[in-house]
Coordinates of C-alpha atoms in Angstrom, one line a residue:
P1 CA -8.4 -27.6 -2.3
A2 CA -5.8 -26.5 -4.8
E3 CA -4.2 -24.1 -2.4
A4 CA -3.4 -26.9 0.0
A5 CA -0.9 -28.3 -2.6
S6 CA 1.0 -25.0 -2.8
A7 CA 4.2 -24.3 -0.9
L8 CA 2.3 -21.8 1.3
G9 CA -0.5 -24.3 1.9
K10 CA 1.8 -27.1 2.9
L11 CA 3.8 -24.9 5.2
A12 CA 0.5 -23.7 6.9
A13 CA -0.7 -27.3 7.3
S14 CA 2.6 -28.2 9.1
M15 CA 2.4 -25.5 11.7
E16 CA 0.9 -25.4 15.2
P17 CA -1.4 -22.5 16.1
G18 CA 0.4 -19.5 17.4
T19 CA 3.7 -20.3 15.7
W20 CA 5.8 -18.7 13.0
A21 CA 7.6 -20.4 10.1
K22 CA 9.7 -19.2 7.2
L23 CA 8.2 -19.5 3.7
E24 CA 11.0 -20.0 1.1
T25 CA 10.0 -18.3 -2.1
V26 CA 11.5 -17.9 -5.6
G27 CA 12.9 -14.6 -6.9
L28 CA 12.5 -12.3 -4.0
D29 CA 16.2 -11.8 -3.2
E30 CA 17.0 -10.6 -6.7
L31 CA 14.1 -8.2 -6.7
L32 CA 14.9 -6.7 -3.3
D33 CA 18.3 -5.4 -4.4
A34 CA 17.7 -1.8 -5.5
P35 CA 20.8 -0.3 -7.2
G36 CA 21.0 3.4 -6.3
S37 CA 23.1 6.5 -7.0
Y38 CA 25.7 5.6 -4.4
T39 CA 25.0 2.1 -3.1
V40 CA 22.6 -0.9 -3.3
R41 CA 19.6 -0.4 -1.1
S42 CA 16.6 -2.7 -0.2
L43 CA 13.2 -2.3 -1.8
L44 CA 11.8 -2.7 1.7
E45 CA 13.2 0.5 3.2
Y46 CA 10.6 2.5 5.0
A47 CA 7.8 0.1 4.0
D48 CA 4.9 -1.1 6.2
G49 CA 3.1 -3.4 3.9
G50 CA 1.5 -4.2 0.5
A51 CA -1.8 -5.6 -0.5
W52 CA -3.2 -9.1 -0.5
D53 CA -5.6 -10.2 -3.2
P54 CA -7.5 -13.3 -1.9
I55 CA -9.2 -14.0 -5.2
E56 CA -6.1 -14.6 -7.3
E57 CA -4.0 -15.3 -4.2
K58 CA -1.4 -12.7 -5.0
F59 CA 0.5 -10.2 -2.8
Y60 CA 1.4 -6.8 -4.4
F61 CA 4.1 -4.5 -3.3
I62 CA 5.4 -1.1 -4.5
G63 CA 8.5 0.5 -3.0
G64 CA 12.2 1.4 -3.4
G65 CA 15.4 2.1 -1.6
H66 CA 16.7 5.6 -0.9
D67 CA 17.7 7.3 -4.2
A68 CA 17.5 3.9 -5.7
I69 CA 15.4 1.8 -8.2
K70 CA 11.7 1.5 -7.5
R71 CA 9.8 -1.6 -8.3
F72 CA 6.2 -2.9 -8.6
I73 CA 6.4 -6.6 -7.6
V74 CA 3.9 -9.4 -7.0
Y75 CA 4.0 -12.8 -5.2
S76 CA 1.8 -15.7 -6.5
V77 CA 0.8 -18.5 -4.2
E78 CA 0.3 -20.8 -7.3
T79 CA 3.9 -20.4 -8.4
N80 CA 5.5 -19.5 -5.1
A81 CA 7.5 -16.9 -7.0
W82 CA 7.9 -13.2 -7.1
T83 CA 7.9 -11.3 -10.4
E84 CA 8.3 -7.7 -11.4
L85 CA 5.4 -6.0 -13.1
P86 CA 5.8 -3.0 -15.5
R87 CA 6.8 0.1 -13.6
P88 CA 4.1 2.8 -13.9
N89 CA 5.2 6.1 -15.4
W90 CA 4.1 8.1 -12.4
I91 CA 6.8 6.6 -10.1
P92 CA 9.3 9.5 -9.5
G93 CA 12.9 9.3 -10.3
N94 CA 14.0 10.2 -6.8
T95 CA 13.2 8.5 -3.4
M96 CA 9.9 6.7 -3.2
H97 CA 9.6 4.3 -0.3
G98 CA 6.6 2.0 0.2
Y99 CA 5.4 3.3 3.6
D100 CA 1.7 2.3 4.2
H101 CA 0.8 3.6 0.7
T102 CA -0.9 0.6 -0.9
A103 CA -4.5 -0.5 -0.6
I104 CA -6.9 -2.9 -2.4
N105 CA -10.6 -3.0 -3.3
V106 CA -10.9 -6.8 -3.7
E107 CA -14.5 -6.8 -5.0
A108 CA -13.8 -4.2 -7.8
R109 CA -10.4 -5.8 -8.6
E110 CA -8.5 -2.5 -8.0
L111 CA -5.2 -1.7 -6.3
Y112 CA -4.4 1.8 -5.1
H113 CA -1.1 3.5 -4.4
S114 CA -0.2 7.0 -3.0
P115 CA 3.4 7.7 -4.1
F116 CA 5.8 9.7 -1.9
G117 CA 6.0 13.2 -3.3
D118 CA 5.7 16.9 -2.5
S119 CA 2.5 18.1 -0.9
G120 CA 1.3 19.8 -4.1
S121 CA 1.2 16.6 -6.1
R122 CA -0.2 14.0 -3.8
Y123 CA -2.4 12.1 -6.2
V124 CA -3.6 8.5 -5.6
Y125 CA -3.3 6.1 -8.5
R126 CA -5.6 3.2 -9.3
Y127 CA -4.5 -0.1 -10.8
D128 CA -7.0 -2.3 -12.6
I129 CA -5.9 -5.8 -11.8
P130 CA -7.6 -7.7 -14.8
T131 CA -6.2 -5.3 -17.4
G132 CA -2.9 -4.3 -15.7
T133 CA -3.5 -0.6 -16.4
W134 CA -3.1 2.5 -14.1
S135 CA -5.2 5.6 -13.9
R136 CA -5.1 8.7 -11.7
I137 CA -7.7 9.8 -9.2
D138 CA -8.0 13.4 -10.2
S139 CA -9.2 14.9 -6.9
Q140 CA -6.4 15.2 -4.3
P141 CA -6.5 15.0 -0.5
Y142 CA -4.0 17.9 -0.7
Q143 CA -6.9 20.2 -1.7
L144 CA -8.5 19.8 1.7
D145 CA -6.0 21.9 3.6
G146 CA -3.1 22.6 1.3
Y147 CA -0.7 20.0 2.7
V148 CA -0.5 16.2 3.0
A149 CA 2.5 14.6 4.7
C150 CA 5.0 12.6 2.8
C151 CA 4.3 9.3 4.7
T152 CA 0.7 8.7 5.3
G153 CA -1.4 5.6 5.6
I154 CA -4.1 4.6 3.1
E155 CA -6.6 1.7 3.2
Y156 CA -9.8 0.7 1.5
F157 CA -12.9 0.6 3.7
P158 CA -15.5 -1.7 1.9
E159 CA -18.4 -0.7 4.2
M160 CA -17.9 3.0 3.3
G161 CA -17.1 2.4 -0.4
G162 CA -13.8 4.3 -0.5
L163 CA -10.3 5.0 0.8
I164 CA -9.3 6.2 4.3
L165 CA -6.2 8.4 4.5
S166 CA -4.4 8.9 7.8
D167 CA -2.4 12.2 7.6
G168 CA -0.4 13.2 10.7
S169 CA 0.4 16.7 9.4
G170 CA -3.0 17.9 10.5
G171 CA -4.1 15.0 12.7
E172 CA -6.4 14.3 9.8
I173 CA -8.5 11.3 8.8
A174 CA -9.7 11.9 5.2
F175 CA -12.1 9.8 3.1
Y176 CA -12.2 9.3 -0.7
D177 CA -15.7 8.4 -1.8
E178 CA -15.6 6.3 -5.0
S179 CA -19.2 7.1 -5.8
T180 CA -18.6 10.9 -6.0
G181 CA -14.8 11.0 -6.7
D182 CA -14.3 13.5 -3.9
W183 CA -12.2 13.7 -0.8
S184 CA -13.6 14.9 2.5
D185 CA -12.5 15.2 6.2
L186 CA -13.8 12.7 8.7
A187 CA -11.7 14.2 11.5
R188 CA -9.0 16.8 12.0
G189 CA -6.7 17.8 14.9
L190 CA -6.3 14.3 16.2
A191 CA -3.2 13.5 18.2
M192 CA -0.8 11.4 16.1
G193 CA 2.7 11.6 14.8
D194 CA 3.6 14.2 12.1
Y195 CA 4.2 11.4 9.6
H196 CA 4.8 7.6 9.2
N197 CA 1.1 7.1 9.9
F198 CA -0.8 4.0 9.1
A199 CA -4.4 2.9 8.3
E200 CA -5.5 -0.8 8.6
Y201 CA -8.9 -2.4 7.9
N202 CA -10.2 -5.3 10.1
P203 CA -12.6 -7.4 8.0
V204 CA -13.7 -9.5 11.0
H205 CA -15.1 -6.5 12.9
G206 CA -15.7 -4.2 10.0
V207 CA -13.6 -1.4 11.5
M208 CA -10.7 0.8 10.5
I209 CA -7.8 1.8 12.8
A210 CA -5.5 4.6 11.9
G211 CA -3.0 7.0 13.4
G212 CA 0.4 6.4 15.0
G213 CA 3.5 7.7 13.4
N214 CA 6.9 8.8 14.7
G215 CA 6.6 6.9 17.9
S216 CA 3.1 8.1 18.7
P217 CA 0.9 5.6 20.6
D218 CA -2.3 7.4 19.5
V219 CA -4.5 5.2 17.4
F220 CA -8.1 5.8 16.4
R221 CA -11.0 3.6 15.4

């Protein structure tokens, strides 16, 4: 297969099961430096992950250093290189870390991002991968209880047809239904950290795990 000829494919083929190896890529070091108001910061500050697109074999990441430049970048397996994509106009001028704020709907070719912001403007934005355009999901999880923490986790759940949001401020697991365009609560009052929460989908078992945050060991399925 074509991917076997890529730098990633060759590295994977050379490895033994259960081992790690470093993939040398092009362009990442330059993009990680985020000039700020008082120093150069890393784009990876307070970032848990990005989103992998298995169809085009690309990895998307959005983040920024503290009071520093924010970037929307992508890695391509075909070129083994990182490039910067046009920065959307909704990215704020102040701090915006990556956290666990990026998700992907592979089938629909859509990327999602929930930018850091105050609780009164916690919109989620949708990126159409084929056209390279952003749009805003007009309903907000903020409307459920009047507050959403700065540093939540979001993930797409294919079996449910929407987004899961893990919000430690109310011990809340919320769901965005793409078919209706509305948010609803799946659970509230769960034990988890106040913020720095995560949400991750397991395609093998078809389950979502979410919770954690600020040293909390509480994780829910």
